[in-house]
Phi, psi and omega in degrees: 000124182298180193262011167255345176297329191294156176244131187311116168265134182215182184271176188277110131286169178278007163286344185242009192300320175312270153014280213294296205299343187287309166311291179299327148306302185323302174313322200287354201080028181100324178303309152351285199283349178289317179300305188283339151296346220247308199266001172283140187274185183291151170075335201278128156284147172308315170331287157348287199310282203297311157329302191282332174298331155310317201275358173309143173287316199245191201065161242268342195225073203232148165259040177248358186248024227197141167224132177253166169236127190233216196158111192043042110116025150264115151334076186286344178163188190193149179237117163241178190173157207195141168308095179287102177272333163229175172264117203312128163293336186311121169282131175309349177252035164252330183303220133279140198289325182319308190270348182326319194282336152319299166294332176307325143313297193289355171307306184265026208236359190280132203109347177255165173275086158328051197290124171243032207139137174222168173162113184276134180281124196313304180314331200235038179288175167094354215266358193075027180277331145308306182292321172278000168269299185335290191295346129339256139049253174279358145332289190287350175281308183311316194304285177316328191096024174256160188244005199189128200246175171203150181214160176236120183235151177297113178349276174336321148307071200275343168269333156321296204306310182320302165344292214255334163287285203316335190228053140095010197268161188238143161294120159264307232219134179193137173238127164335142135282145186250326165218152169237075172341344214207157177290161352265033161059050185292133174249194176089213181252162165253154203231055160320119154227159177254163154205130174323122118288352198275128164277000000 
């Protein structure tokens, strides 16, 4: 692969914000959008929702947490991710049930660097753009002083779960799904996995 062929990774502006809420449903498998139907005022689309919450300076789902990959000046995919310092107070059975396992997973995540999304546009997978936000990524950890990155994925993803073994993440963890709201109706489990930074 030539060195113009590679795709720029740069941080997330609000400007990338459409991108970002689409990507992040992609990632979430739909739950995104599901969450953000929950929260439309009249006239408002899930989109909308999930847009204005991309453009926030703050939270966990901000483009200020956010790296785009972009590629011949198109936005191609995106990683977000952050230093988990504490541990979420949301008890998981006040939650919306899809996500209860996840915070529950995030409980045991504290201290590590959070990839709380990775997601690639279906035209341009395959291409190593996932692998080059990861290692991003584990950039922005190094930068912070963290040794241990964590990311959480559905048992049942079986090309994510590959992904992510392949560059070095370990099985920590694991919560029953409790709903997969949206096709493709994942059961089984969600999966914390880690990975070691340290030499």
């Amino acid at each position: 692969m030539n060195i113009q062929d590679l795709p720029l990774i740069r941080r997330a502006d609000p400007a990338d914000a459409e991108n970002l809420a689409k990507l992040i449903n992609l990632a979430g498998e739909g739950i995104p959008n599901w969450l953000w139907t929950r929260a439309c005022v009249e006239g408002q689309t899930p989109l909308e929702v999930g847009i204005e919450r991309a453009r926030r300076k703050t939270g966990g789902f901000s483009y200020k947490n956010a790296l785009s990959a972009e590629r011949n000046g198109q936005l191609k995919g995106m990683i977000l991710s952050y230093a988990i310092d504490e541990a979420p107070s949301d008890k998981p059975d006040d939650l919306p049930v899809p996500i209860a396992p996840f915070v529950a997973l995030e409980k045991l995540s504290v201290g590590t660097w959070f990839i709380n999304a990775l997601a690639v546009y279906y035209e341009a997978q395959g291409q190593g753009i996932g692998t080059r936000l990861l290692m991003a990524a584990e950039d922005l950890a190094g930068h912070e002083g963290l040794t241990e990155m964590s990311i959480q994925v559905y048992s049942q993803n079986t090309g994510a779960v590959r992904l992510y073994k392949r560059h070095g993440y370990k099985f920590a963890a694991s919560e029953p799904v409790r709903q997969h709201p949206c096709p493709p109706y994942y059961t089984g489990d969600v999966l914390l996995l880690k990975k070691s930074l340290a030499n």
